[in-house]
Short mmCIF file of C-alpha atoms in Angstrom, two decimals:
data_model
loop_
_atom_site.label_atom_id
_atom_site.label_comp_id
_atom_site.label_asym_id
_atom_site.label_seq_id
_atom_site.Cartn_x
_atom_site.Cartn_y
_atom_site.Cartn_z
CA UNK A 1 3.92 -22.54 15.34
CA UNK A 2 2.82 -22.42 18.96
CA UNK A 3 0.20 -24.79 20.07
CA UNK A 4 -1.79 -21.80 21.76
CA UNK A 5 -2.02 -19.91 17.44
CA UNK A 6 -2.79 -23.45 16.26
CA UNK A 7 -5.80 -23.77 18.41
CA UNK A 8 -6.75 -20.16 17.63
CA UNK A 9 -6.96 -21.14 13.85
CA UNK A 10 -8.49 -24.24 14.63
CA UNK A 11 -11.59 -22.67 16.57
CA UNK A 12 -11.81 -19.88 14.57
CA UNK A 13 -12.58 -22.26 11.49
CA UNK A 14 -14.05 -24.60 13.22
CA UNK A 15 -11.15 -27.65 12.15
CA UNK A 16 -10.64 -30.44 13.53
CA UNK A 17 -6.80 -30.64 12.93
CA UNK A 18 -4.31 -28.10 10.55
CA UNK A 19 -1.13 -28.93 8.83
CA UNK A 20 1.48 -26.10 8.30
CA UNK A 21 2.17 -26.26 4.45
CA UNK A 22 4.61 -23.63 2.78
CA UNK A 23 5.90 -20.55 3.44
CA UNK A 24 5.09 -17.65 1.07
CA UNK A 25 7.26 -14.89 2.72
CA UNK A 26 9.39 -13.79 5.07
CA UNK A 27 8.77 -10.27 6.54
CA UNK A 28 10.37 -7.00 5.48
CA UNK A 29 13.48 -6.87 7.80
CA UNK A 30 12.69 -10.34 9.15
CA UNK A 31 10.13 -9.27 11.00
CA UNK A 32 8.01 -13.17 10.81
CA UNK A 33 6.78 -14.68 7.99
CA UNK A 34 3.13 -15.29 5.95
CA UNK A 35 2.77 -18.73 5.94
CA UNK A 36 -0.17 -21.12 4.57
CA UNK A 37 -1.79 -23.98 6.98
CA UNK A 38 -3.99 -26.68 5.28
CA UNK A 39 -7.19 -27.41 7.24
CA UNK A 40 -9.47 -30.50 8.08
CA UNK A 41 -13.16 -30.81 8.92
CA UNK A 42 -14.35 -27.45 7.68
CA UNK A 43 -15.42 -25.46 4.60
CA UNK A 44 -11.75 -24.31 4.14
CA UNK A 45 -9.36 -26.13 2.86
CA UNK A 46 -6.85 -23.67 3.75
CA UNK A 47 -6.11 -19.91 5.63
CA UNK A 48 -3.10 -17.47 5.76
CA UNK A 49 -1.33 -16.74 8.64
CA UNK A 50 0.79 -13.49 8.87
CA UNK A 51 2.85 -14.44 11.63
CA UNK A 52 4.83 -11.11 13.45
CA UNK A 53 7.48 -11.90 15.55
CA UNK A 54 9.92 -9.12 16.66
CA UNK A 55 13.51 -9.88 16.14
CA UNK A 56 16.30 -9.17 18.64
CA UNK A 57 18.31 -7.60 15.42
CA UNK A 58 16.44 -6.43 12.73
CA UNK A 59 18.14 -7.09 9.19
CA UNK A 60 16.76 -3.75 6.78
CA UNK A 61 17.98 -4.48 3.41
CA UNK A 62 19.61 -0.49 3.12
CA UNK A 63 20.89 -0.97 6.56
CA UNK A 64 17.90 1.25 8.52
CA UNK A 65 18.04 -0.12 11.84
CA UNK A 66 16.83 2.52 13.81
CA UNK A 67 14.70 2.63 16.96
CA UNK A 68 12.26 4.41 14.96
CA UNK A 69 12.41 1.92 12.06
CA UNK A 70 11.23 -0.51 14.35
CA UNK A 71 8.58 1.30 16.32
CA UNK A 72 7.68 2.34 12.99
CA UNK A 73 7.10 -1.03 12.16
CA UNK A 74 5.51 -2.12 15.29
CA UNK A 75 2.92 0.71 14.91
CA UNK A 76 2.68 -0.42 11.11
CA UNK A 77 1.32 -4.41 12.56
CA UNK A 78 -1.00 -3.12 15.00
CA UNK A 79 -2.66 -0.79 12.31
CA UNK A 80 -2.83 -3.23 10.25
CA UNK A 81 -4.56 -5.93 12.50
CA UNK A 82 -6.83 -2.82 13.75
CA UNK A 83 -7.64 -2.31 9.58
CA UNK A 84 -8.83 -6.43 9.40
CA UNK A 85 -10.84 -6.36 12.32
CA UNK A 86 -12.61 -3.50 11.79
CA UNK A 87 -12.95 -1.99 8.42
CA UNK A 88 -14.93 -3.94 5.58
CA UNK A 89 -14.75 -3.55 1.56
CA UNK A 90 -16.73 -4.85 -1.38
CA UNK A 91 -16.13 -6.90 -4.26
CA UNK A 92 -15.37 -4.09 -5.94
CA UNK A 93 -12.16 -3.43 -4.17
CA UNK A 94 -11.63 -7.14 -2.81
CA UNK A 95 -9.61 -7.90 0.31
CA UNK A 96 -9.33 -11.32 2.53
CA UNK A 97 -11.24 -11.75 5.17
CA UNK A 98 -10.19 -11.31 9.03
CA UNK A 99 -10.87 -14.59 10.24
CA UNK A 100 -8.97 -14.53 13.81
CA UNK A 101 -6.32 -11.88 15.35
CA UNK A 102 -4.21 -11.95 18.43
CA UNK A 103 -0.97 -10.21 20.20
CA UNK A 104 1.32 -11.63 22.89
CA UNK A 105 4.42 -10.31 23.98
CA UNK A 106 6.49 -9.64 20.75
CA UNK A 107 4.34 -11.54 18.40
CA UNK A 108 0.82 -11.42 16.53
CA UNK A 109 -1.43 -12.67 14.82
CA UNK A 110 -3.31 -12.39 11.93
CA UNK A 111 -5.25 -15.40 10.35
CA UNK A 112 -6.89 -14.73 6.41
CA UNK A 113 -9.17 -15.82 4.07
CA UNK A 114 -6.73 -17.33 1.57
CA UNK A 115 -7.16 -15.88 -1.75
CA UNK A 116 -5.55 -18.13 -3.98
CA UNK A 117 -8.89 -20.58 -2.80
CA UNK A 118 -11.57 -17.87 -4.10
CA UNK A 119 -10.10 -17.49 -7.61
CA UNK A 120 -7.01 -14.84 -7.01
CA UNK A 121 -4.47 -17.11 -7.21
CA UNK A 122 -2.22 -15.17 -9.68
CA UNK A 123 0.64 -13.01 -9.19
CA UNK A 124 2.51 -11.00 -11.98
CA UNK A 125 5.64 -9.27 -11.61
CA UNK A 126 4.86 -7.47 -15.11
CA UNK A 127 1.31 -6.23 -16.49
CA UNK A 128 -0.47 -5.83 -19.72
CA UNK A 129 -3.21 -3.03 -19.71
CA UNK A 130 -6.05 -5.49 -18.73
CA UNK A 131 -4.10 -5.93 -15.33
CA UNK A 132 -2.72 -2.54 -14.53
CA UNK A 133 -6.59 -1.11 -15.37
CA UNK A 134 -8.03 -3.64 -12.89
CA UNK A 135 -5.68 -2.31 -10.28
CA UNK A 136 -6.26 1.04 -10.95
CA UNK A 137 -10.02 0.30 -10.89
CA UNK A 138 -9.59 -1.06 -7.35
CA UNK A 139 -8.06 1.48 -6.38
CA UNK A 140 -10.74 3.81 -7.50
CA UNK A 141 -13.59 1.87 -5.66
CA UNK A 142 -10.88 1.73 -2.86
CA UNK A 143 -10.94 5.84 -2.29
CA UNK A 144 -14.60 6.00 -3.47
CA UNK A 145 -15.61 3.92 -0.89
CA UNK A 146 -13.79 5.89 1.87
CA UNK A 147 -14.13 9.52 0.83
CA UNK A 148 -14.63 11.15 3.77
CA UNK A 149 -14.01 8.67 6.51
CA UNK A 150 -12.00 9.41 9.33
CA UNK A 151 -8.97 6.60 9.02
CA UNK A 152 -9.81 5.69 12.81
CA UNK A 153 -7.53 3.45 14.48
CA UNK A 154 -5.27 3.69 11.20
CA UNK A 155 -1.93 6.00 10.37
CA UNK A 156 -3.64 9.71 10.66
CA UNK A 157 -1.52 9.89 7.17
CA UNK A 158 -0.82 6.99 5.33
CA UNK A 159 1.77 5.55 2.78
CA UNK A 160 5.14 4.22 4.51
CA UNK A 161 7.02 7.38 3.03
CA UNK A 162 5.12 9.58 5.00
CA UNK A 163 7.61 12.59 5.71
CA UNK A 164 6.63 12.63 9.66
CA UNK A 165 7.54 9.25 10.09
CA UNK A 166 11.15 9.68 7.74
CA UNK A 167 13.51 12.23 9.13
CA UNK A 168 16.68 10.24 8.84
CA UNK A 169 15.42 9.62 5.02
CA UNK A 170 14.92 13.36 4.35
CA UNK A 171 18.30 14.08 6.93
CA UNK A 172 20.04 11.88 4.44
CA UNK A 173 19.11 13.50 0.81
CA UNK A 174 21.49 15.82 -1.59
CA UNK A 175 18.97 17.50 -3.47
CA UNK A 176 18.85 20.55 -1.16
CA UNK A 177 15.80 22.09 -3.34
CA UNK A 178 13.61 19.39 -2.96
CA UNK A 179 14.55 18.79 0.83
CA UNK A 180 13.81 22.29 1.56
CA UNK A 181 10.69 21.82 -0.19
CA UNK A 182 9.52 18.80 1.53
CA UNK A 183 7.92 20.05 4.61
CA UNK A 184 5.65 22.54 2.01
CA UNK A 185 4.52 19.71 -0.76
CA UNK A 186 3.64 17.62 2.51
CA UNK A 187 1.61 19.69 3.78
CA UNK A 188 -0.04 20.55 0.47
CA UNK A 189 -1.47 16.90 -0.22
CA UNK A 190 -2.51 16.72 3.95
CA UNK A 191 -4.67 19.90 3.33
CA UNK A 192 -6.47 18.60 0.21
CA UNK A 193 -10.31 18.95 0.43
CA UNK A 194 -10.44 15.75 -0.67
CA UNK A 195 -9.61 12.97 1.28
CA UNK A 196 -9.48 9.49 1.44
CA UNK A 197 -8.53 6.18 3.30
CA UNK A 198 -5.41 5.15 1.03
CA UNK A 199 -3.89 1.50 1.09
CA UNK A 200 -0.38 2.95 1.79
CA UNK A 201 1.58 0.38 0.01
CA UNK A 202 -0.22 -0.38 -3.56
CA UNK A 203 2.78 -1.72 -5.26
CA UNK A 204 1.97 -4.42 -7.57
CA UNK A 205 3.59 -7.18 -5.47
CA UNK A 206 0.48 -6.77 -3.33
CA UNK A 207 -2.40 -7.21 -5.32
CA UNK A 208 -3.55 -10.69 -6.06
CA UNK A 209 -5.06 -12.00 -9.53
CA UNK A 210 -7.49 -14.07 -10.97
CA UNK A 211 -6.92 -16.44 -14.16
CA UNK A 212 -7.89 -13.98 -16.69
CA UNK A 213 -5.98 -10.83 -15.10
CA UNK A 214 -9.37 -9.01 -14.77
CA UNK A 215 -10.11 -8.98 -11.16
CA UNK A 216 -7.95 -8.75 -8.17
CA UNK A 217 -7.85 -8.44 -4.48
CA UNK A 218 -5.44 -6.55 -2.21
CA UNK A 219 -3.49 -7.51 0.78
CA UNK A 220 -0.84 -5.76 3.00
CA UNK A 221 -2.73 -3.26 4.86
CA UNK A 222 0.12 -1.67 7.19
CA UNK A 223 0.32 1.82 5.87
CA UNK A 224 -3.38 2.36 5.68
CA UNK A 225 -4.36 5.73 6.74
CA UNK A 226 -5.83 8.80 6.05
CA UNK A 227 -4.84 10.90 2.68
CA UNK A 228 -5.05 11.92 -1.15
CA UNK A 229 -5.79 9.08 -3.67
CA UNK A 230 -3.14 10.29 -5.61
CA UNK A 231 -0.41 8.63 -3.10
CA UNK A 232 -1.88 5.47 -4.07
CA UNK A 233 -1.98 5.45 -7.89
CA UNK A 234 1.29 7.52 -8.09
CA UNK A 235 2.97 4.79 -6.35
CA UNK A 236 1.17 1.81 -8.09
CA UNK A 237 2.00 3.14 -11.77
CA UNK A 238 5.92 3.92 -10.47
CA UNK A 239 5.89 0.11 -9.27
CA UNK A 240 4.81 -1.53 -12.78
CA UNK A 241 5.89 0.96 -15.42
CA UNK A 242 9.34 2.20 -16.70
CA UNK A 243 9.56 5.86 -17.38
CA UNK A 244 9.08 5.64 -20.88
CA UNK A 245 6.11 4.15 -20.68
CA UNK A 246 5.13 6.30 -17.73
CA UNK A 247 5.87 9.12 -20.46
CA UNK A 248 3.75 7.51 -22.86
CA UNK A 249 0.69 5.98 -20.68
CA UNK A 250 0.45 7.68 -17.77
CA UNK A 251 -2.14 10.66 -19.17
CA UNK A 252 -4.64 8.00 -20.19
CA UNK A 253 -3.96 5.47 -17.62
CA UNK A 254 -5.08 8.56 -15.28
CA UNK A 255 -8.25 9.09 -17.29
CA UNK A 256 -9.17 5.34 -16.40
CA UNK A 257 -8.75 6.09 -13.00
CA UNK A 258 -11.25 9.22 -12.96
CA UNK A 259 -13.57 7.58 -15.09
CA UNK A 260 -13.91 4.70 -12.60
CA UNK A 261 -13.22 7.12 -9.79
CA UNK A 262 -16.76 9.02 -11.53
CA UNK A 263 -18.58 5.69 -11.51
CA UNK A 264 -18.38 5.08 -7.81
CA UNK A 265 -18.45 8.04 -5.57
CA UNK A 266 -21.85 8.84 -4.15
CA UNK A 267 -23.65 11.30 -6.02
CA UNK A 268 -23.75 14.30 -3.31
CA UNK A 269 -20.14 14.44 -4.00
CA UNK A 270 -18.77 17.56 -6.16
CA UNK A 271 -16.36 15.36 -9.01
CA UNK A 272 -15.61 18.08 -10.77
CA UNK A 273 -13.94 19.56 -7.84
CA UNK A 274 -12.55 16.07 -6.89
CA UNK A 275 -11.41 15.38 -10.04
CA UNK A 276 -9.64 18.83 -10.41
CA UNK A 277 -7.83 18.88 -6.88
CA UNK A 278 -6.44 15.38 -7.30
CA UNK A 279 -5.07 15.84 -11.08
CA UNK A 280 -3.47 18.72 -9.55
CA UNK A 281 -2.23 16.42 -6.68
CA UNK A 282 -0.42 14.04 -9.26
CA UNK A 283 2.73 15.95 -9.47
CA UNK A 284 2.90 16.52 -5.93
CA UNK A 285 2.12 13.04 -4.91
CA UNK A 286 4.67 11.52 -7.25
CA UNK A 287 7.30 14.36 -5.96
CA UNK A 288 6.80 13.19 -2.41
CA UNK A 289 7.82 9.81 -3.06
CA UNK A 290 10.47 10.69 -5.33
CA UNK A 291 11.48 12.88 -1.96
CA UNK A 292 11.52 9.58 -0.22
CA UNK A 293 13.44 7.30 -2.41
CA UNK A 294 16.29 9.95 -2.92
CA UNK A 295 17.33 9.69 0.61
CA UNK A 296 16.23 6.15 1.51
CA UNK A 297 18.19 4.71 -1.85
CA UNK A 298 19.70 6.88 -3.64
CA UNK A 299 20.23 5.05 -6.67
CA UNK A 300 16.42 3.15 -6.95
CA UNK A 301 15.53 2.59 -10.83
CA UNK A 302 12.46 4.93 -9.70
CA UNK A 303 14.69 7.59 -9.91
CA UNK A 304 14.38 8.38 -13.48
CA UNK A 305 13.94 11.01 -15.96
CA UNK A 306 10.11 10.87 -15.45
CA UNK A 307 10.14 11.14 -11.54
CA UNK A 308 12.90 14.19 -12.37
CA UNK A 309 10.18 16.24 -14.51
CA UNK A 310 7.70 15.85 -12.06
CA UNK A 311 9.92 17.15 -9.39
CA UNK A 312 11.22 19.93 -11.63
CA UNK A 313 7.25 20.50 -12.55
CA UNK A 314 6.56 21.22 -8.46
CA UNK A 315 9.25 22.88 -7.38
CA UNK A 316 9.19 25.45 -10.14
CA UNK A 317 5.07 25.85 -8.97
CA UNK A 318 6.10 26.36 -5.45
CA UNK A 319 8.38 29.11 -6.52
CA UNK A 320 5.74 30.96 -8.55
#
């Protein structure tokens, strides 16, 4: 790491001297890397540091390398670094704190509070209730938080699937139906009444836990825009669940959400009419990534029976 990030890090925490410890990721396509540094002299023993460096050849795991892939991407860094400096949460929907942020030339910067130090130090690649209700309860203080807010500075529509932002992935589909529908159940969830800031990217890879699995913070903020909740959960449940037990958990799984969704909105706010729009949304929302995956990977273990109803579900609604 440059001697000119080090020093940022260092008088940003007010250290005395830093240590680069391990690496905990590289960046989708190769894009940098999230690495920890170990601190002296301070109240921290440690901070984050996603590190964005633009390669010269971009390495996409389904072979996307597109100019608009990577400005995609470059947009995706700069909303994210926007999101940390300027937008806050609460505990109730926990994220790390911006500590320092910088761009030069082809790289940035973005130092964070590291989470594993305040108690979310646990990461699960499979859930029991307790967990997947904690991260649906973040994501309800998440949207109840924002209802209403102009995503300033962030993706005027968020979620990485967004269907402006993936022509070649819509170009590439076979399911002529649904790709002719596209353009309509797009602009269905952009002209919901109700709208929210949405996290974009809410798989469970991205949501840090504590010991006991009840509380949890989220990171990776660069598909954070403007949008229906729905994108959000519809994507979270896809990432953790199987469609069987989609099948079997998803209706009460959903009442969690609006439950906790009920328990945090401000009280001016009309929930029934909320609460009706967005279950309506569901379908479409889940049909919109389905939309996504079909052309970006064709053969994704998403795409399964349960994803298939859904779409059936919509497209036989849009015909009506």
């Amino acid at each position: 790491m440059k001697q000119e990030y080090q020093d940022l890090v260092l008088q940003a925490c007010g250290a005395s001297s830093l240590r680069v410890g391990a690496k905990i990721q590289t960046l989708w396509s190769g894009y940098g890397e999230i690495v920890r540094l170990h601190l002296e002299g301070c109240d921290r023993p440690s901070v984050v540091v996603k590190h964005v460096k633009f390669p010269e050849e971009a390495e996409h795991p389904g072979g996307w390398n597109t100019d608009r892939s990577h400005r995609r991407k470059v947009r995706s860094y700069q909303v994210e670094t926007h999101w940390y400096q300027n937008y806050s949460t609460n505990q109730s929907c926990r994220i790390p704190a911006c500590l320092a942020a910088c761009s030069h030339g082809d790289e940035m910067l973005i130092v964070l509070e590291d989470l594993d130090v305040v108690g979310y130090d646990q990461r699960r690649t499979s859930v029991k209730d307790r967990e997947i209700k904690a991260c649906l309860s973040w994501l309800a203080h998440f949207h109840a938080l924002f209802l209403g807010t102009a995503p300033e500075g962030l993706w005027p529509v968020g979620t990485y699937w967004h269907l402006e932002t993936r022509p070649d992935e819509l170009e590439a589909m076979d399911d002529a139906n649904l790709k002719a529908a596209a353009g309509n159940i797009d602009r269905i969830l952009n002209g919901c009444r109700f709208k929210t800031v949405v996290h974009g990217d809410a798989k469970l890879a991205n949501f840090c836990f504590s010991q006991s699995g009840q509380d949890v913070a989220a990171v990776d903020f660069q598909y954070v825009g403007g949008g229906c909740g729905m994108k959000d959960v519809v994507y979270f449940l896809g990432s953790c669940m199987e469609e069987r037990e989609c099948e079997k958990r998803v209706p009460g799984l959903l009442d969690f959400y609006f439950t906790e969704l009920k328990r945090s909105v401000k009280k001016d706010v009309d929930f029934v009419a909320l609460e009706e729009e967005w279950r309506e949304m569901f379908a479409f929302a889940w049909t919109d990534f389905h939309r996504f995956l079909l052309g970006w990977v064709p053969g994704h273990w998403k795409i399964n029976r349960y994803s298939k109803q859904l779409t059936k579900e919509v497209l036989n609604k849009l015909r009506l």
